[in-house]
Amino acid sequence: MTQQRKARSALVLTPMLSQETLYIGVDIGKFRHVAGFLSRTLLARHGRFEGCPTFAFEQSREGLRSPVDRIRELVPLEQVTILLEHTGHSHRLLEQYLLELDITVYRIHVQERPKGMLKTDKRDALRLANMLYTQLELGAKARGQIAVGPTSFCAHRGSRSTERIDPTPL
C-alpha cells in the first residue's frame, strides 16, 4: 500500500488547458470529420504532435454538437482556434455552426501530401492543427506553407468572407 502511494506521488499532473489556446485541425469528409487537438500542454503530455488526441464525428446535427461538447471539457470556447480544410461544400455546415458560436475559424485549401506518405484522417487533422499552432503560437511559417487567414460570418447578410492576416504576433 505504501509503495502504491509513493508511486502516485511521483506522478506529475499536467493541468488541463487553463489559460492557453487550443488549436484544432479538422480533416473534412463527406459524412465524417476528424478533429485533431493541439496545445502547449498537450504537446508536453504527448511528446509529439502525432500523439495528441483526435476526435471523429459525423456530419449531422448531433455530430456537430459532439466536438463542441468535447472542446468545452478542455477549455472555454473563447480559447479555441480551428483550421478547416476547404473542400468544396462539405465544410460549410461545420464552419457556419462554429462561427455562430463565435469560435475563431480559419480555412485552408486541401494541401498536397508528400509522395509515399500514407493518408489517414487522424494524421491529416493533426497536421492541420500543427500548421495552425506553428503559425499562430510560435509565429513561424514552414517553407511551402500557406499563411492562414480567419473566416468571418456576416450574420445580418448571411454571407461569408475570408481575409488574410499576417500570423506573426504584434
CSV table of N, CA and C in Angstrom, one decimal:
chain,number,residue,atom,x,y,z
A,1,MET,N,0.8,-1.2,0.0
A,1,MET,CA,0.0,0.0,0.0
A,1,MET,C,0.9,1.3,0.0
A,2,THR,N,1.9,1.3,0.8
A,2,THR,CA,2.8,2.5,0.9
A,2,THR,C,3.6,2.6,-0.4
A,3,GLN,N,3.9,1.5,-1.1
A,3,GLN,CA,4.6,1.6,-2.4
A,3,GLN,C,3.7,2.2,-3.4
A,4,GLN,N,2.4,1.9,-3.4
A,4,GLN,CA,1.5,2.5,-4.3
A,4,GLN,C,1.3,4.0,-4.1
A,5,ARG,N,1.3,4.4,-2.9
A,5,ARG,CA,1.2,5.8,-2.6
A,5,ARG,C,2.4,6.6,-3.1
A,6,LYS,N,3.6,6.0,-2.9
A,6,LYS,CA,4.8,6.6,-3.3
A,6,LYS,C,4.8,6.7,-4.9
A,7,ALA,N,4.4,5.7,-5.5
A,7,ALA,CA,4.3,5.7,-7.0
A,7,ALA,C,3.4,6.8,-7.5
A,8,ARG,N,2.2,7.0,-6.8
A,8,ARG,CA,1.3,8.0,-7.2
A,8,ARG,C,1.8,9.4,-6.9
A,9,SER,N,2.6,9.6,-5.8
A,9,SER,CA,3.1,10.9,-5.5
A,9,SER,C,4.2,11.3,-6.5
A,10,ALA,N,4.8,10.3,-7.1
A,10,ALA,CA,5.9,10.6,-8.1
A,10,ALA,C,5.3,11.1,-9.4
A,11,LEU,N,4.1,10.9,-9.7
A,11,LEU,CA,3.4,11.3,-10.9
A,11,LEU,C,3.3,12.8,-10.8
A,12,VAL,N,3.6,13.5,-11.9
A,12,VAL,CA,3.4,14.9,-12.1
A,12,VAL,C,2.2,15.2,-12.9
A,13,LEU,N,1.2,15.8,-12.4
A,13,LEU,CA,-0.1,16.1,-13.1
A,13,LEU,C,0.1,17.4,-13.9
A,14,THR,N,-0.3,17.3,-15.2
A,14,THR,CA,-0.3,18.5,-16.0
A,14,THR,C,-1.7,19.0,-16.0
A,15,PRO,N,-1.8,20.3,-15.7
A,15,PRO,CA,-3.2,20.9,-15.6
A,15,PRO,C,-3.9,20.9,-16.9
A,16,MET,N,-5.2,20.8,-16.9
A,16,MET,CA,-5.9,21.0,-18.1
A,16,MET,C,-5.7,22.4,-18.6
A,17,LEU,N,-6.0,22.6,-19.8
A,17,LEU,CA,-5.6,23.8,-20.6
A,17,LEU,C,-6.2,25.0,-20.0
A,18,SER,N,-5.7,25.5,-18.9
A,18,SER,CA,-6.4,26.6,-18.2
A,18,SER,C,-6.4,27.9,-18.9
A,19,GLN,N,-5.2,28.4,-19.3
A,19,GLN,CA,-5.2,29.8,-19.9
A,19,GLN,C,-4.5,29.8,-21.3
A,20,GLU,N,-4.5,28.7,-21.9
A,20,GLU,CA,-3.9,28.6,-23.2
A,20,GLU,C,-4.9,28.3,-24.3
A,21,THR,N,-4.4,28.6,-25.5
A,21,THR,CA,-5.3,28.4,-26.7
A,21,THR,C,-5.2,27.0,-27.1
A,22,LEU,N,-6.3,26.4,-27.5
A,22,LEU,CA,-6.4,25.1,-28.0
A,22,LEU,C,-6.6,25.2,-29.5
A,23,TYR,N,-5.6,24.6,-30.3
A,23,TYR,CA,-5.6,24.7,-31.7
A,23,TYR,C,-6.2,23.3,-32.2
A,24,ILE,N,-7.1,23.5,-33.1
A,24,ILE,CA,-7.8,22.3,-33.7
A,24,ILE,C,-7.8,22.3,-35.2
A,25,GLY,N,-7.3,21.2,-35.7
A,25,GLY,CA,-7.4,21.0,-37.2
A,25,GLY,C,-8.4,20.0,-37.5
A,26,VAL,N,-9.3,20.3,-38.5
A,26,VAL,CA,-10.3,19.4,-38.9
A,26,VAL,C,-10.2,18.9,-40.3
A,27,ASP,N,-10.0,17.5,-40.4
A,27,ASP,CA,-10.0,16.9,-41.7
A,27,ASP,C,-11.4,16.6,-42.1
A,28,ILE,N,-11.8,17.3,-43.2
A,28,ILE,CA,-13.2,17.2,-43.6
A,28,ILE,C,-13.5,16.1,-44.5
A,29,GLY,N,-14.6,15.4,-44.3
A,29,GLY,CA,-15.0,14.3,-45.1
A,29,GLY,C,-16.5,14.5,-45.5
A,30,LYS,N,-17.0,13.7,-46.4
A,30,LYS,CA,-18.4,13.8,-46.9
A,30,LYS,C,-19.3,13.5,-45.7
A,31,PHE,N,-19.1,12.5,-45.0
A,31,PHE,CA,-20.0,12.0,-44.0
A,31,PHE,C,-19.4,12.1,-42.6
A,32,ARG,N,-18.1,12.1,-42.5
A,32,ARG,CA,-17.5,12.1,-41.2
A,32,ARG,C,-16.2,13.0,-41.2
A,33,HIS,N,-16.0,13.7,-40.1
A,33,HIS,CA,-14.9,14.6,-39.9
A,33,HIS,C,-14.0,14.1,-38.8
A,34,VAL,N,-12.8,14.5,-38.8
A,34,VAL,CA,-11.9,14.2,-37.7
A,34,VAL,C,-11.2,15.4,-37.2
A,35,ALA,N,-11.2,15.7,-35.9
A,35,ALA,CA,-10.6,16.9,-35.4
A,35,ALA,C,-9.4,16.5,-34.6
A,36,GLY,N,-8.3,17.2,-34.8
A,36,GLY,CA,-7.0,16.9,-34.0
A,36,GLY,C,-6.8,18.1,-33.1
A,37,PHE,N,-6.5,17.8,-31.8
A,37,PHE,CA,-6.3,18.8,-30.8
A,37,PHE,C,-4.9,19.0,-30.5
A,38,LEU,N,-4.4,20.3,-30.3
A,38,LEU,CA,-3.0,20.6,-30.1
A,38,LEU,C,-2.9,21.9,-29.2
A,39,SER,N,-2.0,21.8,-28.2
A,39,SER,CA,-1.7,23.0,-27.4
A,39,SER,C,-0.4,22.7,-26.8
A,40,ARG,N,0.2,23.7,-26.1
A,40,ARG,CA,1.4,23.5,-25.4
A,40,ARG,C,1.4,22.4,-24.4
A,41,THR,N,0.3,22.3,-23.6
A,41,THR,CA,0.1,21.3,-22.6
A,41,THR,C,0.0,19.9,-23.2
A,42,LEU,N,-0.8,19.8,-24.3
A,42,LEU,CA,-0.9,18.5,-25.0
A,42,LEU,C,0.4,18.1,-25.6
A,43,LEU,N,1.2,19.0,-26.1
A,43,LEU,CA,2.5,18.6,-26.7
A,43,LEU,C,3.4,18.2,-25.6
A,44,ALA,N,3.4,18.8,-24.4
A,44,ALA,CA,4.2,18.4,-23.3
A,44,ALA,C,3.8,17.0,-22.8
A,45,ARG,N,2.5,16.8,-22.8
A,45,ARG,CA,2.0,15.5,-22.3
A,45,ARG,C,2.3,14.3,-23.3
A,46,HIS,N,2.2,14.6,-24.6
A,46,HIS,CA,2.3,13.5,-25.6
A,46,HIS,C,3.6,13.5,-26.3
A,47,GLY,N,4.4,14.5,-26.1
A,47,GLY,CA,5.8,14.5,-26.7
A,47,GLY,C,5.8,15.0,-28.2
A,48,ARG,N,5.0,14.5,-29.0
A,48,ARG,CA,4.9,14.9,-30.4
A,48,ARG,C,3.5,15.2,-30.9
A,49,PHE,N,3.4,16.0,-31.9
A,49,PHE,CA,2.0,16.4,-32.3
A,49,PHE,C,1.2,15.1,-32.8
A,50,GLU,N,1.9,14.1,-33.4
A,50,GLU,CA,1.3,12.9,-33.9
A,50,GLU,C,0.6,12.1,-32.7
A,51,GLY,N,1.0,12.3,-31.5
A,51,GLY,CA,0.5,11.6,-30.4
A,51,GLY,C,-0.7,12.3,-29.7
A,52,CYS,N,-1.0,13.6,-30.1
A,52,CYS,CA,-2.0,14.3,-29.5
A,52,CYS,C,-3.4,13.7,-29.8
A,53,PRO,N,-4.4,14.0,-29.0
A,53,PRO,CA,-5.7,13.4,-29.2
A,53,PRO,C,-6.5,13.9,-30.5
A,54,THR,N,-7.3,13.0,-31.0
A,54,THR,CA,-8.2,13.3,-32.1
A,54,THR,C,-9.6,12.9,-31.7
A,55,PHE,N,-10.6,13.4,-32.5
A,55,PHE,CA,-12.0,13.1,-32.2
A,55,PHE,C,-12.7,13.0,-33.5
A,56,ALA,N,-13.3,11.9,-33.8
A,56,ALA,CA,-14.1,11.7,-35.0
A,56,ALA,C,-15.6,12.0,-34.7
A,57,PHE,N,-16.3,12.7,-35.7
A,57,PHE,CA,-17.7,13.0,-35.5
A,57,PHE,C,-18.4,13.0,-36.9
A,58,GLU,N,-19.7,12.8,-36.8
A,58,GLU,CA,-20.5,12.7,-38.1
A,58,GLU,C,-20.9,14.1,-38.5
A,59,GLN,N,-21.2,14.2,-39.8
A,59,GLN,CA,-21.8,15.4,-40.4
A,59,GLN,C,-23.3,15.3,-40.2
A,60,SER,N,-23.7,15.6,-39.0
A,60,SER,CA,-25.2,15.7,-38.7
A,60,SER,C,-25.3,16.7,-37.6
A,61,ARG,N,-26.6,17.0,-37.2
A,61,ARG,CA,-26.8,18.0,-36.2
A,61,ARG,C,-26.2,17.5,-34.8
A,62,GLU,N,-26.4,16.3,-34.5
A,62,GLU,CA,-25.8,15.8,-33.2
A,62,GLU,C,-24.3,15.6,-33.3
A,63,GLY,N,-23.9,15.2,-34.5
A,63,GLY,CA,-22.4,15.1,-34.8
A,63,GLY,C,-21.7,16.4,-34.6
A,64,LEU,N,-22.3,17.5,-35.1
A,64,LEU,CA,-21.6,18.8,-34.9
A,64,LEU,C,-21.6,19.3,-33.5
A,65,ARG,N,-22.5,18.9,-32.7
A,65,ARG,CA,-22.5,19.3,-31.3
A,65,ARG,C,-21.5,18.6,-30.5
A,66,SER,N,-21.2,17.3,-30.9
A,66,SER,CA,-20.3,16.5,-30.1
A,66,SER,C,-18.9,17.0,-29.9
A,67,PRO,N,-18.2,17.6,-31.0
A,67,PRO,CA,-16.9,18.1,-30.8
A,67,PRO,C,-16.9,19.4,-29.9
A,68,VAL,N,-18.0,20.2,-30.0
A,68,VAL,CA,-18.1,21.4,-29.2
A,68,VAL,C,-18.2,21.0,-27.8
A,69,ASP,N,-19.0,20.0,-27.5
A,69,ASP,CA,-19.1,19.5,-26.1
A,69,ASP,C,-17.7,19.0,-25.6
A,70,ARG,N,-17.0,18.3,-26.4
A,70,ARG,CA,-15.6,17.8,-26.0
A,70,ARG,C,-14.7,19.0,-25.8
A,71,ILE,N,-14.8,20.0,-26.7
A,71,ILE,CA,-13.9,21.2,-26.5
A,71,ILE,C,-14.2,21.9,-25.2
A,72,ARG,N,-15.5,22.0,-24.8
A,72,ARG,CA,-15.9,22.7,-23.6
A,72,ARG,C,-15.3,22.0,-22.4
A,73,GLU,N,-15.1,20.6,-22.5
A,73,GLU,CA,-14.5,19.9,-21.4
A,73,GLU,C,-13.0,20.3,-21.1
A,74,LEU,N,-12.4,20.8,-22.2
A,74,LEU,CA,-10.9,21.2,-22.1
A,74,LEU,C,-10.7,22.6,-21.9
A,75,VAL,N,-11.4,23.5,-22.6
A,75,VAL,CA,-11.2,25.0,-22.5
A,75,VAL,C,-12.5,25.7,-22.8
A,76,PRO,N,-12.6,27.0,-22.4
A,76,PRO,CA,-13.8,27.8,-22.8
A,76,PRO,C,-13.7,28.0,-24.3
A,77,LEU,N,-14.8,28.2,-25.0
A,77,LEU,CA,-14.8,28.3,-26.4
A,77,LEU,C,-14.0,29.6,-26.9
A,78,GLU,N,-13.8,30.5,-26.0
A,78,GLU,CA,-13.1,31.7,-26.4
A,78,GLU,C,-11.6,31.4,-26.6
A,79,GLN,N,-11.1,30.3,-26.1
A,79,GLN,CA,-9.7,29.9,-26.2
A,79,GLN,C,-9.5,28.9,-27.3
A,80,VAL,N,-10.4,28.8,-28.3
A,80,VAL,CA,-10.3,27.8,-29.3
A,80,VAL,C,-10.0,28.5,-30.7
A,81,THR,N,-9.1,27.9,-31.5
A,81,THR,CA,-8.9,28.4,-32.8
A,81,THR,C,-8.9,27.1,-33.7
A,82,ILE,N,-9.7,27.1,-34.8
A,82,ILE,CA,-9.9,26.0,-35.6
A,82,ILE,C,-9.5,26.2,-37.0
A,83,LEU,N,-8.8,25.2,-37.7
A,83,LEU,CA,-8.4,25.3,-39.1
A,83,LEU,C,-9.2,24.2,-39.8
A,84,LEU,N,-10.0,24.6,-40.8
A,84,LEU,CA,-10.7,23.6,-41.6
A,84,LEU,C,-10.1,23.5,-43.0
A,85,GLU,N,-10.3,22.4,-43.6
A,85,GLU,CA,-9.9,22.2,-45.0
A,85,GLU,C,-11.1,22.8,-45.8
A,86,HIS,N,-10.8,23.5,-46.9
A,86,HIS,CA,-11.8,24.0,-47.8
A,86,HIS,C,-12.0,22.9,-48.9
A,87,THR,N,-13.0,22.1,-48.7
A,87,THR,CA,-13.2,21.0,-49.6
A,87,THR,C,-14.6,21.1,-50.3
A,88,GLY,N,-14.7,22.1,-51.2
A,88,GLY,CA,-16.0,22.2,-51.9
A,88,GLY,C,-17.0,22.7,-51.0
A,89,HIS,N,-18.0,21.9,-50.7
A,89,HIS,CA,-19.1,22.4,-49.8
A,89,HIS,C,-19.2,21.6,-48.5
A,90,SER,N,-18.4,20.5,-48.4
A,90,SER,CA,-18.6,19.6,-47.2
A,90,SER,C,-18.2,20.3,-45.9
A,91,HIS,N,-17.4,21.4,-45.9
A,91,HIS,CA,-17.0,22.1,-44.7
A,91,HIS,C,-18.0,23.2,-44.3
A,92,ARG,N,-18.9,23.6,-45.1
A,92,ARG,CA,-19.7,24.8,-44.9
A,92,ARG,C,-20.6,24.7,-43.7
A,93,LEU,N,-21.3,23.5,-43.5
A,93,LEU,CA,-22.2,23.4,-42.4
A,93,LEU,C,-21.4,23.5,-41.0
A,94,LEU,N,-20.3,22.8,-40.9
A,94,LEU,CA,-19.5,22.9,-39.7
A,94,LEU,C,-18.9,24.3,-39.5
A,95,GLU,N,-18.5,24.9,-40.6
A,95,GLU,CA,-17.9,26.3,-40.5
A,95,GLU,C,-19.0,27.3,-40.0
A,96,GLN,N,-20.2,27.2,-40.5
A,96,GLN,CA,-21.2,28.1,-40.1
A,96,GLN,C,-21.6,27.9,-38.6
A,97,TYR,N,-21.7,26.6,-38.2
A,97,TYR,CA,-22.0,26.3,-36.8
A,97,TYR,C,-21.0,26.9,-35.9
A,98,LEU,N,-19.7,26.7,-36.2
A,98,LEU,CA,-18.6,27.2,-35.3
A,98,LEU,C,-18.6,28.7,-35.3
A,99,LEU,N,-18.8,29.4,-36.4
A,99,LEU,CA,-18.9,30.8,-36.4
A,99,LEU,C,-20.0,31.4,-35.6
A,100,GLU,N,-21.2,30.7,-35.6
A,100,GLU,CA,-22.3,31.1,-34.8
A,100,GLU,C,-22.0,31.0,-33.4
A,101,LEU,N,-21.1,30.1,-33.0
A,101,LEU,CA,-20.7,30.0,-31.6
A,101,LEU,C,-19.5,31.0,-31.2
A,102,ASP,N,-19.2,31.9,-32.2
A,102,ASP,CA,-18.1,32.8,-32.0
A,102,ASP,C,-16.7,32.2,-31.8
A,103,ILE,N,-16.5,31.0,-32.4
A,103,ILE,CA,-15.2,30.4,-32.4
A,103,ILE,C,-14.4,30.9,-33.6
A,104,THR,N,-13.1,31.2,-33.4
A,104,THR,CA,-12.3,31.7,-34.5
A,104,THR,C,-12.0,30.5,-35.4
A,105,VAL,N,-12.3,30.7,-36.7
A,105,VAL,CA,-12.2,29.6,-37.7
A,105,VAL,C,-11.3,30.1,-38.8
A,106,TYR,N,-10.4,29.3,-39.2
A,106,TYR,CA,-9.5,29.6,-40.4
A,106,TYR,C,-9.8,28.5,-41.4
A,107,ARG,N,-9.7,28.8,-42.7
A,107,ARG,CA,-9.9,27.9,-43.7
A,107,ARG,C,-8.7,27.8,-44.6
A,108,ILE,N,-8.4,26.6,-45.1
A,108,ILE,CA,-7.2,26.5,-46.0
A,108,ILE,C,-7.6,25.4,-47.1
A,109,HIS,N,-7.1,25.6,-48.3
A,109,HIS,CA,-7.3,24.7,-49.3
A,109,HIS,C,-6.6,23.4,-49.0
A,110,VAL,N,-7.1,22.3,-49.5
A,110,VAL,CA,-6.5,21.0,-49.3
A,110,VAL,C,-5.1,21.0,-49.7
A,111,GLN,N,-4.2,20.5,-48.8
A,111,GLN,CA,-2.7,20.5,-49.1
A,111,GLN,C,-2.3,19.2,-49.8
A,112,GLU,N,-1.4,19.3,-50.7
A,112,GLU,CA,-0.8,18.1,-51.3
A,112,GLU,C,0.1,17.4,-50.3
A,113,ARG,N,-0.1,16.1,-50.1
A,113,ARG,CA,0.7,15.3,-49.2
A,113,ARG,C,2.0,14.9,-49.9
A,114,PRO,N,3.1,14.8,-49.2
A,114,PRO,CA,4.4,14.3,-49.8
A,114,PRO,C,4.2,12.9,-50.3
A,115,LYS,N,4.9,12.6,-51.4
A,115,LYS,CA,4.8,11.3,-52.1
A,115,LYS,C,5.2,10.2,-51.1
A,116,GLY,N,4.5,9.1,-51.1
A,116,GLY,CA,4.8,8.0,-50.2
A,116,GLY,C,4.2,8.0,-48.8
A,117,MET,N,3.7,9.2,-48.4
A,117,MET,CA,3.1,9.3,-47.1
A,117,MET,C,1.7,8.7,-47.1
A,118,LEU,N,1.4,7.8,-46.2
A,118,LEU,CA,0.1,7.2,-46.1
A,118,LEU,C,-1.0,8.3,-45.7
A,119,LYS,N,-2.2,8.2,-46.2
A,119,LYS,CA,-3.2,9.1,-45.9
A,119,LYS,C,-4.1,8.5,-44.8
A,120,THR,N,-4.1,9.2,-43.6
A,120,THR,CA,-5.1,8.9,-42.6
A,120,THR,C,-5.7,10.2,-42.2
A,121,ASP,N,-7.0,10.1,-41.8
A,121,ASP,CA,-7.7,11.3,-41.4
A,121,ASP,C,-7.1,11.8,-40.1
A,122,LYS,N,-6.7,11.0,-39.2
A,122,LYS,CA,-6.1,11.4,-37.9
A,122,LYS,C,-4.8,12.2,-38.2
A,123,ARG,N,-4.0,11.7,-39.1
A,123,ARG,CA,-2.7,12.4,-39.4
A,123,ARG,C,-3.0,13.7,-40.0
A,124,ASP,N,-4.0,13.7,-41.0
A,124,ASP,CA,-4.3,15.0,-41.6
A,124,ASP,C,-4.8,16.0,-40.7
A,125,ALA,N,-5.7,15.6,-39.8
A,125,ALA,CA,-6.3,16.6,-38.8
A,125,ALA,C,-5.2,17.1,-37.9
A,126,LEU,N,-4.3,16.2,-37.4
A,126,LEU,CA,-3.2,16.7,-36.5
A,126,LEU,C,-2.2,17.6,-37.3
A,127,ARG,N,-2.0,17.3,-38.6
A,127,ARG,CA,-1.1,18.1,-39.4
A,127,ARG,C,-1.7,19.5,-39.5
A,128,LEU,N,-3.0,19.6,-39.7
A,128,LEU,CA,-3.7,20.9,-39.8
A,128,LEU,C,-3.5,21.7,-38.5
A,129,ALA,N,-3.8,21.0,-37.4
A,129,ALA,CA,-3.6,21.6,-36.0
A,129,ALA,C,-2.2,22.1,-35.8
A,130,ASN,N,-1.2,21.3,-36.2
A,130,ASN,CA,0.2,21.7,-36.1
A,130,ASN,C,0.5,22.9,-36.9
A,131,MET,N,-0.1,23.0,-38.1
A,131,MET,CA,0.2,24.1,-39.0
A,131,MET,C,-0.4,25.4,-38.4
A,132,LEU,N,-1.5,25.3,-37.8
A,132,LEU,CA,-2.1,26.4,-37.1
A,132,LEU,C,-1.3,26.8,-35.9
A,133,TYR,N,-0.9,25.9,-35.1
A,133,TYR,CA,-0.1,26.1,-33.9
A,133,TYR,C,1.2,26.7,-34.2
A,134,THR,N,1.9,26.2,-35.3
A,134,THR,CA,3.2,26.7,-35.7
A,134,THR,C,3.1,28.2,-36.1
A,135,GLN,N,2.0,28.5,-36.9
A,135,GLN,CA,1.9,29.9,-37.3
A,135,GLN,C,1.5,30.9,-36.3
A,136,LEU,N,0.4,30.5,-35.5
A,136,LEU,CA,-0.1,31.5,-34.6
A,136,LEU,C,0.5,31.5,-33.2
A,137,GLU,N,0.9,30.3,-32.7
A,137,GLU,CA,1.5,30.2,-31.4
A,137,GLU,C,3.0,30.5,-31.4
A,138,LEU,N,3.7,29.9,-32.4
A,138,LEU,CA,5.1,30.1,-32.5
A,138,LEU,C,5.6,31.2,-33.4
A,139,GLY,N,4.7,31.7,-34.2
A,139,GLY,CA,5.0,32.8,-35.1
A,139,GLY,C,5.9,32.4,-36.3
A,140,ALA,N,6.0,31.1,-36.6
A,140,ALA,CA,6.8,30.6,-37.6
A,140,ALA,C,6.0,30.1,-38.8
A,141,LYS,N,6.6,30.0,-40.0
A,141,LYS,CA,6.0,29.5,-41.1
A,141,LYS,C,6.9,28.6,-41.8
A,142,ALA,N,6.6,27.4,-42.0
A,142,ALA,CA,7.4,26.4,-42.7
A,142,ALA,C,7.5,26.7,-44.2
A,143,ARG,N,8.6,26.3,-44.8
A,143,ARG,CA,8.7,26.6,-46.2
A,143,ARG,C,7.6,25.8,-47.0
A,144,GLY,N,7.0,26.5,-47.9
A,144,GLY,CA,5.9,25.9,-48.7
A,144,GLY,C,4.6,26.0,-48.0
A,145,GLN,N,4.5,26.5,-46.8
A,145,GLN,CA,3.2,26.5,-46.1
A,145,GLN,C,2.5,27.8,-46.4
A,146,ILE,N,1.2,27.7,-46.5
A,146,ILE,CA,0.3,28.8,-46.8
A,146,ILE,C,-0.1,29.5,-45.5
A,147,ALA,N,0.0,30.9,-45.5
A,147,ALA,CA,-0.4,31.6,-44.3
A,147,ALA,C,-1.9,31.5,-44.2
A,148,VAL,N,-2.4,31.2,-43.0
A,148,VAL,CA,-3.8,31.1,-42.8
A,148,VAL,C,-4.4,32.4,-42.4
A,149,GLY,N,-5.7,32.6,-42.8
A,149,GLY,CA,-6.4,33.8,-42.5
A,149,GLY,C,-7.8,33.5,-41.9
A,150,PRO,N,-8.3,34.3,-41.1
A,150,PRO,CA,-9.6,34.0,-40.4
A,150,PRO,C,-10.8,34.1,-41.4
A,151,THR,N,-11.8,33.3,-41.1
A,151,THR,CA,-13.1,33.4,-41.8
A,151,THR,C,-14.0,34.2,-40.9
A,152,SER,N,-14.8,35.1,-41.5
A,152,SER,CA,-15.8,35.8,-40.7
A,152,SER,C,-17.1,35.5,-41.3
A,153,PHE,N,-18.1,35.7,-40.5
A,153,PHE,CA,-19.5,35.4,-40.9
A,153,PHE,C,-20.3,36.7,-40.6
A,154,CYS,N,-21.0,37.2,-41.6
A,154,CYS,CA,-21.8,38.4,-41.5
A,154,CYS,C,-23.2,37.9,-41.3
A,155,ALA,N,-23.7,37.9,-40.1
A,155,ALA,CA,-25.0,37.3,-39.7
A,155,ALA,C,-26.1,38.1,-40.4
A,156,HIS,N,-26.0,39.4,-40.5
A,156,HIS,CA,-27.1,40.2,-41.0
A,156,HIS,C,-27.3,40.0,-42.5
A,157,ARG,N,-26.3,39.6,-43.2
A,157,ARG,CA,-26.4,39.3,-44.6
A,157,ARG,C,-26.4,37.8,-45.0
A,158,GLY,N,-25.8,37.0,-44.0
A,158,GLY,CA,-25.7,35.6,-44.3
A,158,GLY,C,-24.6,35.3,-45.2
A,159,SER,N,-23.7,36.2,-45.4
A,159,SER,CA,-22.6,36.0,-46.4
A,159,SER,C,-21.3,35.7,-45.6
A,160,ARG,N,-20.4,35.0,-46.3
A,160,ARG,CA,-19.1,34.7,-45.7
A,160,ARG,C,-18.0,35.5,-46.4
A,161,SER,N,-17.0,35.9,-45.7
A,161,SER,CA,-15.8,36.5,-46.4
A,161,SER,C,-14.6,35.9,-45.7
A,162,THR,N,-13.5,35.8,-46.5
A,162,THR,CA,-12.2,35.4,-45.9
A,162,THR,C,-11.2,36.5,-46.1
A,163,GLU,N,-10.5,36.8,-45.0
A,163,GLU,CA,-9.5,37.8,-45.1
A,163,GLU,C,-8.1,37.2,-44.7
A,164,ARG,N,-7.1,37.6,-45.2
A,164,ARG,CA,-5.7,37.1,-44.9
A,164,ARG,C,-5.1,38.0,-43.9
A,165,ILE,N,-4.4,37.5,-42.9
A,165,ILE,CA,-3.7,38.3,-41.9
A,165,ILE,C,-2.3,37.8,-41.9
A,166,ASP,N,-1.4,38.6,-41.4
A,166,ASP,CA,-0.1,38.2,-41.1
A,166,ASP,C,-0.1,37.5,-39.8
A,167,PRO,N,0.2,36.2,-39.7
A,167,PRO,CA,0.1,35.5,-38.4
A,167,PRO,C,1.1,35.8,-37.4
A,168,THR,N,2.1,36.6,-37.7
A,168,THR,CA,3.2,36.9,-36.7
A,168,THR,C,2.6,37.7,-35.6
A,169,PRO,N,3.0,37.5,-34.4
A,169,PRO,CA,2.4,38.3,-33.2
A,169,PRO,C,2.9,39.7,-33.3
A,170,LEU,N,2.1,40.6,-32.8
A,170,LEU,CA,2.4,42.0,-32.8
A,170,LEU,C,3.3,42.4,-31.6
